[in-house]
Amino acid sequence: MTKKAGQSIVILTGSGISAESGLPTFRGSDGLWQGRRVEEVATPEAFEREPLLVQQFYNLRRAALQRVEPNAAHLALAALEREWPGEYLLITQNVDDLHFRAGSRRLLSIHGELRRARCLSCGADTPWMEDLTPDSSCPRCHEVGKLRPHIVWFGEAPMHMDQCLDALSQADLFVAIGTSGKVYPAASFVDFVASRPGTRRLELNQEATGNPRFNEVRIGPATETVQALVAELLA
Ligand code: BJW
């Protein structure tokens, strides 16, 4: 598929796309945090049991965003969005803001955003750049101690699913970039797309997932594979 009006592209990204910006992936060798797997920290039960520890996990990651920049892969996807003549949607599992800072706007963050906080009392989600502490108060209802990271934890419903499924049901090209395909429902997007005959399903990854639903796999660092793909698509 090259640049043609009417062709629809849906991209799914995971933490591998931000690895070359300096953010660790979840299941790589540097993926543990204080000896814990993400499955032990990113749950509502963990937050109830050890709120300070969970807040600290997200405070550190929110602070780390100040020290990193979008890389060539984020920038290439933003250019694709600007120049592609057909439908285009970028779905990210990442909670960093690197796609947005690179210029992507047709973007859905299905696992939430580090730079937002949500109030357990009034439900508002608001921009949040500082550390969250037990003394933080909600900018809308002013209750103290009710803010949590605006993050989708295990067992919680991912965001924007209707819009994702709408776009996936019309995709001519689906590209999964830098994701291990271990977390649902994002892991099943390729199955959903595969039910539409003729869809091109491409995986760009450092290590292949081995999922046979992809009909093309390109191995390499995202900065290289994504730039090459975007150049091909816009040629
Ligand atoms: C490079 C690279 C480079 C490295 N270049 N590549 C059994 C069966 C099916 C489902 C379930 C089940 N048991 C439980 C579930 C459900 C559960 C789930 O999936 N669990 C699994 C562990 C089995 N899912 C949920 O609970 C979700 N909710 C849900 O299902 O609700 C029901 C519902 C569905 C639909 C509608 C309504 C309701 C919620 C999942 C929330 C996930 N949250 C996390 C943490 C929070 C965010 C945060 O703290 O950041 O999101 S988990 C963590 O994993 C994070 C990520 O977004 C997510 C995916 O990880 P990712 O990005 O793929 O990272 P890695 O480390 O796994 O992979 C990195 C990849 O990059 C690798 O492939 C490398 O090769 C590659 N790479 N460097 C290119 N330079």
Short mmCIF file of C-alpha atoms and ligand atoms in Angstrom, two decimals:
data_model
loop_
_atom_site.label_atom_id
_atom_site.label_comp_id
_atom_site.label_asym_id
_atom_site.label_seq_id
_atom_site.Cartn_x
_atom_site.Cartn_y
_atom_site.Cartn_z
CA MET A 1 0.00 0.00 0.00
CA THR A 2 1.40 3.42 -0.91
CA LYS A 3 -0.10 6.90 -0.66
CA LYS A 4 -3.68 6.59 -1.90
CA ALA A 5 -6.75 8.54 -0.88
CA GLY A 6 -9.39 6.41 0.80
CA GLN A 7 -6.99 3.94 2.40
CA SER A 8 -7.31 3.69 6.15
CA ILE A 9 -4.40 3.19 8.56
CA VAL A 10 -4.57 2.25 12.23
CA ILE A 11 -1.35 2.17 14.27
CA LEU A 12 -1.00 0.60 17.72
CA THR A 13 2.07 1.49 19.77
CA GLY A 14 3.56 0.04 22.95
CA SER A 15 6.45 0.92 25.20
CA GLY A 16 9.05 -0.27 22.64
CA ILE A 17 8.52 2.93 20.63
CA SER A 18 9.64 5.03 23.59
CA ALA A 19 12.60 2.80 24.54
CA GLU A 20 15.04 4.75 22.38
CA SER A 21 13.90 7.96 24.09
CA GLY A 22 15.16 6.40 27.33
CA LEU A 23 11.94 5.09 28.91
CA PRO A 24 12.06 1.44 30.03
CA THR A 25 9.67 -1.15 28.61
CA PHE A 26 7.55 -3.21 31.00
CA ARG A 27 8.74 -6.73 30.32
CA GLY A 28 12.33 -6.05 29.26
CA SER A 29 15.35 -6.70 31.48
CA ASP A 30 14.95 -3.23 33.07
CA GLY A 31 11.18 -3.64 33.42
CA LEU A 32 11.09 -4.43 37.14
CA TRP A 33 10.52 -1.64 39.65
CA GLN A 34 11.85 -2.27 43.18
CA GLY A 35 11.79 -5.98 42.31
CA ARG A 36 8.12 -5.91 41.41
CA ARG A 37 6.47 -6.68 38.09
CA VAL A 38 4.03 -4.12 36.65
CA GLU A 39 1.20 -6.60 37.28
CA GLU A 40 1.88 -6.19 41.04
CA VAL A 41 1.88 -2.38 41.08
CA ALA A 42 -0.61 -1.39 38.39
CA THR A 43 -3.81 -2.65 40.03
CA PRO A 44 -6.58 -0.99 42.03
CA GLU A 45 -5.88 -3.52 44.81
CA ALA A 46 -2.22 -2.44 45.04
CA PHE A 47 -3.32 1.20 45.23
CA GLU A 48 -5.74 0.38 48.04
CA ARG A 49 -3.12 -1.66 49.90
CA GLU A 50 -0.06 0.56 49.36
CA PRO A 51 -1.18 3.95 48.00
CA LEU A 52 2.13 5.69 48.71
CA LEU A 53 4.14 3.04 46.88
CA VAL A 54 1.89 3.17 43.84
CA GLN A 55 1.89 6.99 43.82
CA GLN A 56 5.69 6.87 44.01
CA PHE A 57 5.87 4.53 40.99
CA TYR A 58 3.88 7.05 38.93
CA ASN A 59 5.53 10.14 40.45
CA LEU A 60 8.95 8.88 39.37
CA ARG A 61 7.73 8.07 35.87
CA ARG A 62 5.93 11.43 35.55
CA ALA A 63 9.13 13.22 36.61
CA ALA A 64 11.16 11.18 34.10
CA LEU A 65 9.08 12.64 31.26
CA GLN A 66 10.86 15.96 31.79
CA ARG A 67 14.17 14.32 30.88
CA VAL A 68 13.13 12.62 27.63
CA GLU A 69 12.19 13.75 24.14
CA PRO A 70 10.21 12.17 21.29
CA ASN A 71 12.45 10.11 19.03
CA ALA A 72 12.55 9.66 15.25
CA ALA A 73 9.77 7.02 15.38
CA HIS A 74 7.33 9.34 17.22
CA LEU A 75 8.18 12.13 14.77
CA ALA A 76 7.73 9.89 11.73
CA LEU A 77 4.22 8.90 12.87
CA ALA A 78 3.29 12.55 13.36
CA ALA A 79 4.47 13.25 9.80
CA LEU A 80 2.42 10.31 8.52
CA GLU A 81 -0.68 11.73 10.22
CA ARG A 82 -0.09 15.13 8.60
CA GLU A 83 0.57 13.80 5.11
CA TRP A 84 -1.58 10.68 4.76
CA PRO A 85 -4.58 11.45 2.50
CA GLY A 86 -6.88 8.76 3.95
CA GLU A 87 -8.21 7.89 7.39
CA TYR A 88 -5.60 7.61 10.11
CA LEU A 89 -5.67 6.77 13.82
CA LEU A 90 -2.87 6.24 16.31
CA ILE A 91 -3.82 4.12 19.33
CA THR A 92 -1.21 4.06 22.08
CA GLN A 93 -0.95 1.89 25.16
CA ASN A 94 1.73 4.26 26.43
CA VAL A 95 1.02 6.67 29.24
CA ASP A 96 3.95 8.95 28.35
CA ASP A 97 3.22 12.06 26.29
CA LEU A 98 5.84 11.55 23.58
CA HIS A 99 3.39 11.03 20.71
CA PHE A 100 1.58 14.24 21.61
CA ARG A 101 4.84 16.17 21.96
CA ALA A 102 5.94 14.84 18.56
CA GLY A 103 2.81 16.38 17.01
CA SER A 104 0.34 13.45 16.82
CA ARG A 105 -3.24 14.62 17.32
CA ARG A 106 -5.39 11.80 15.94
CA LEU A 107 -4.30 9.91 19.02
CA LEU A 108 -6.13 7.77 21.59
CA SER A 109 -4.34 6.87 24.84
CA ILE A 110 -6.18 3.74 25.91
CA HIS A 111 -4.23 3.13 29.14
CA GLY A 112 -4.47 6.73 30.37
CA GLU A 113 -1.91 9.50 30.75
CA LEU A 114 0.83 10.11 33.33
CA ARG A 115 0.30 13.85 33.13
CA ARG A 116 -3.31 13.71 34.25
CA ALA A 117 -4.88 12.91 37.64
CA ARG A 118 -8.36 11.68 38.38
CA CYS A 119 -10.50 12.53 41.41
CA LEU A 120 -12.10 9.56 43.15
CA SER A 121 -14.65 11.92 44.65
CA CYS A 122 -15.98 14.01 41.72
CA GLY A 123 -14.59 11.97 38.81
CA ALA A 124 -12.83 14.92 37.12
CA ASP A 125 -9.62 14.19 35.25
CA THR A 126 -7.31 17.16 35.04
CA PRO A 127 -3.77 17.95 33.84
CA TRP A 128 -1.23 17.11 36.57
CA MET A 129 2.50 17.76 36.22
CA GLU A 130 3.66 17.52 39.87
CA ASP A 131 3.97 14.61 42.30
CA LEU A 132 0.71 13.24 43.67
CA THR A 133 0.69 13.01 47.48
CA PRO A 134 -1.95 12.32 50.17
CA ASP A 135 -2.19 16.16 50.53
CA SER A 136 -2.99 16.80 46.86
CA SER A 137 -6.39 18.38 46.37
CA CYS A 138 -8.69 18.11 43.39
CA PRO A 139 -8.61 21.31 41.27
CA ARG A 140 -12.34 20.93 40.62
CA CYS A 141 -14.03 19.81 43.90
CA HIS A 142 -11.05 20.67 46.18
CA GLU A 143 -11.29 17.42 48.16
CA VAL A 144 -7.96 16.40 49.64
CA GLY A 145 -6.48 12.90 49.27
CA LYS A 146 -8.80 11.71 46.54
CA LEU A 147 -6.56 12.04 43.50
CA ARG A 148 -5.16 8.98 41.73
CA PRO A 149 -3.07 8.64 38.58
CA HIS A 150 -5.22 8.78 35.43
CA ILE A 151 -4.02 5.30 34.48
CA VAL A 152 -5.88 2.16 33.45
CA TRP A 153 -4.84 -0.57 35.85
CA PHE A 154 -5.34 -4.31 35.41
CA GLY A 155 -9.00 -5.19 35.78
CA GLU A 156 -10.14 -1.69 34.74
CA ALA A 157 -11.72 -0.90 31.37
CA PRO A 158 -9.36 0.66 28.82
CA MET A 159 -10.45 4.03 27.40
CA HIS A 160 -11.92 4.92 23.97
CA MET A 161 -12.68 1.31 23.03
CA ASP A 162 -15.67 2.21 20.80
CA GLN A 163 -13.56 4.61 18.72
CA CYS A 164 -10.76 2.04 18.48
CA LEU A 165 -13.07 -0.73 17.28
CA ASP A 166 -14.74 1.62 14.77
CA ALA A 167 -11.39 2.50 13.23
CA LEU A 168 -10.08 -1.08 13.36
CA SER A 169 -13.18 -2.36 11.60
CA GLN A 170 -12.35 -0.15 8.60
CA ALA A 171 -8.57 -0.47 8.56
CA ASP A 172 -6.76 -1.40 5.34
CA LEU A 173 -3.42 -1.36 7.14
CA PHE A 174 -2.88 -2.19 10.82
CA VAL A 175 0.61 -1.69 12.25
CA ALA A 176 1.61 -2.79 15.77
CA ILE A 177 4.85 -1.14 16.92
CA GLY A 178 6.98 -2.08 19.95
CA THR A 179 4.43 -4.07 21.90
CA SER A 180 4.77 -7.59 23.27
CA GLY A 181 1.10 -8.37 22.68
CA LYS A 182 0.75 -9.67 26.24
CA VAL A 183 -1.91 -7.26 27.50
CA TYR A 184 -5.56 -7.34 26.41
CA PRO A 185 -7.64 -5.97 24.82
CA ALA A 186 -4.88 -4.28 22.74
CA ALA A 187 -3.30 -7.69 22.11
CA SER A 188 -6.47 -8.81 20.33
CA PHE A 189 -6.71 -5.84 17.95
CA VAL A 190 -4.82 -7.84 15.32
CA ASP A 191 -7.38 -10.69 15.61
CA PHE A 192 -10.18 -8.18 15.18
CA VAL A 193 -8.55 -6.71 12.06
CA ALA A 194 -7.79 -10.17 10.66
CA SER A 195 -11.51 -10.90 10.42
CA ARG A 196 -11.67 -8.33 7.59
CA PRO A 197 -10.34 -10.03 4.43
CA GLY A 198 -7.41 -8.38 2.66
CA THR A 199 -6.20 -6.25 5.56
CA ARG A 200 -2.44 -5.82 5.77
CA ARG A 201 -1.30 -6.58 9.33
CA LEU A 202 2.24 -5.53 10.03
CA GLU A 203 4.33 -5.96 13.16
CA LEU A 204 7.37 -3.72 13.78
CA ASN A 205 9.30 -4.95 16.77
CA GLN A 206 12.72 -5.50 18.24
CA GLU A 207 11.74 -9.11 18.91
CA ALA A 208 8.87 -10.75 17.03
CA THR A 209 5.85 -11.77 19.10
CA GLY A 210 5.35 -14.84 16.92
CA ASN A 211 1.66 -14.02 16.56
CA PRO A 212 0.59 -15.68 13.26
CA ARG A 213 -2.20 -13.11 12.78
CA PHE A 214 0.42 -10.66 11.49
CA ASN A 215 1.04 -11.24 7.80
CA GLU A 216 4.29 -9.26 7.78
CA VAL A 217 6.96 -8.74 10.45
CA ARG A 218 9.91 -6.34 10.39
CA ILE A 219 12.52 -6.64 13.10
CA GLY A 220 14.66 -3.75 14.31
CA PRO A 221 14.69 -0.65 16.50
CA ALA A 222 11.54 1.45 16.08
CA THR A 223 13.49 4.55 15.07
CA GLU A 224 14.67 2.66 11.97
CA THR A 225 11.67 0.50 11.07
CA VAL A 226 9.07 3.24 11.58
CA GLN A 227 10.98 5.85 9.56
CA ALA A 228 11.42 3.33 6.73
CA LEU A 229 7.74 2.37 6.74
CA VAL A 230 6.55 5.98 6.75
CA ALA A 231 8.89 6.83 3.86
CA GLU A 232 7.44 3.88 1.89
CA LEU A 233 3.85 4.84 2.64
CA LEU A 234 4.35 8.48 1.66
CA ALA A 235 6.46 7.73 -1.43
C1 BJW B 1 11.21 -2.40 20.86
C2 BJW B 1 12.30 -1.65 21.19
C3 BJW B 1 12.74 -0.80 20.26
C4 BJW B 1 11.84 -2.93 22.95
N1 BJW B 1 12.10 -0.75 19.06
N2 BJW B 1 10.54 -2.41 19.76
C5 BJW B 1 -6.41 -13.65 30.42
C6 BJW B 1 -6.72 -13.58 29.07
C7 BJW B 1 -7.08 -12.38 28.47
C8 BJW B 1 -7.15 -11.21 29.21
C9 BJW B 1 -6.84 -11.28 30.54
C10 BJW B 1 -6.49 -12.50 31.14
N3 BJW B 1 -6.26 -12.24 32.46
C11 BJW B 1 -6.45 -10.93 32.68
C12 BJW B 1 -6.80 -10.34 31.53
C13 BJW B 1 -7.07 -8.90 31.29
C14 BJW B 1 -5.85 -8.03 31.50
C15 BJW B 1 -4.65 -8.63 30.79
O1 BJW B 1 -4.43 -8.44 29.61
N4 BJW B 1 -3.78 -9.32 31.52
C16 BJW B 1 -2.62 -9.97 30.92
C17 BJW B 1 -1.44 -9.86 31.87
C18 BJW B 1 -3.00 -11.40 30.57
N5 BJW B 1 -6.18 -6.75 30.92
C19 BJW B 1 -6.79 -5.81 31.61
O2 BJW B 1 -7.08 -5.96 32.78
C20 BJW B 1 -7.19 -4.57 30.86
N6 BJW B 1 -8.57 -4.32 31.06
C21 BJW B 1 -9.51 -5.13 30.55
O3 BJW B 1 -9.25 -6.12 29.89
O4 BJW B 1 -10.78 -4.71 30.87
C22 BJW B 1 -11.89 -5.46 30.29
C23 BJW B 1 -12.46 -4.67 29.16
C24 BJW B 1 -11.98 -4.84 27.88
C25 BJW B 1 -12.51 -4.12 26.83
C26 BJW B 1 -13.54 -3.22 27.05
C27 BJW B 1 -14.00 -3.02 28.35
C28 BJW B 1 -13.47 -3.75 29.40
C29 BJW B 1 -6.42 -3.36 31.38
C30 BJW B 1 -4.98 -3.44 31.06
C31 BJW B 1 -4.20 -2.28 31.67
C32 BJW B 1 -2.74 -2.40 31.37
N7 BJW B 1 -2.05 -1.43 32.07
C33 BJW B 1 -0.58 -1.36 31.95
C34 BJW B 1 -0.01 -0.56 33.15
C35 BJW B 1 -0.67 0.75 33.33
C36 BJW B 1 0.02 1.84 32.59
C37 BJW B 1 1.38 2.15 33.15
O5 BJW B 1 1.64 2.02 34.36
O6 BJW B 1 2.21 2.54 32.33
O7 BJW B 1 -0.22 -0.81 30.69
S1 BJW B 1 0.26 -2.93 31.97
C38 BJW B 1 1.54 -2.47 30.90
O8 BJW B 1 1.51 -3.39 29.79
C39 BJW B 1 1.18 -1.07 30.38
C40 BJW B 1 1.40 -1.25 28.90
O9 BJW B 1 0.65 -0.30 28.19
C41 BJW B 1 1.01 -2.68 28.64
C42 BJW B 1 1.58 -3.26 27.39
O10 BJW B 1 2.97 -3.42 27.48
P1 BJW B 1 3.90 -3.18 26.20
O11 BJW B 1 3.85 -1.74 25.84
O12 BJW B 1 3.57 -4.16 25.16
O13 BJW B 1 5.34 -3.42 26.83
P2 BJW B 1 6.21 -4.77 26.96
O14 BJW B 1 7.31 -4.47 27.89
O15 BJW B 1 5.36 -5.93 27.27
O16 BJW B 1 6.79 -4.99 25.48
C43 BJW B 1 7.75 -4.11 24.92
C44 BJW B 1 7.95 -4.46 23.47
O17 BJW B 1 8.79 -3.49 22.86
C45 BJW B 1 8.61 -5.83 23.24
O18 BJW B 1 7.90 -6.53 22.22
C46 BJW B 1 10.01 -5.46 22.77
O19 BJW B 1 10.54 -6.41 21.83
C47 BJW B 1 9.77 -4.14 22.09
N8 BJW B 1 10.91 -3.23 22.03
N9 BJW B 1 12.67 -2.00 22.50
C48 BJW B 1 11.02 -1.55 18.84
N10 BJW B 1 13.80 0.00 20.45
#
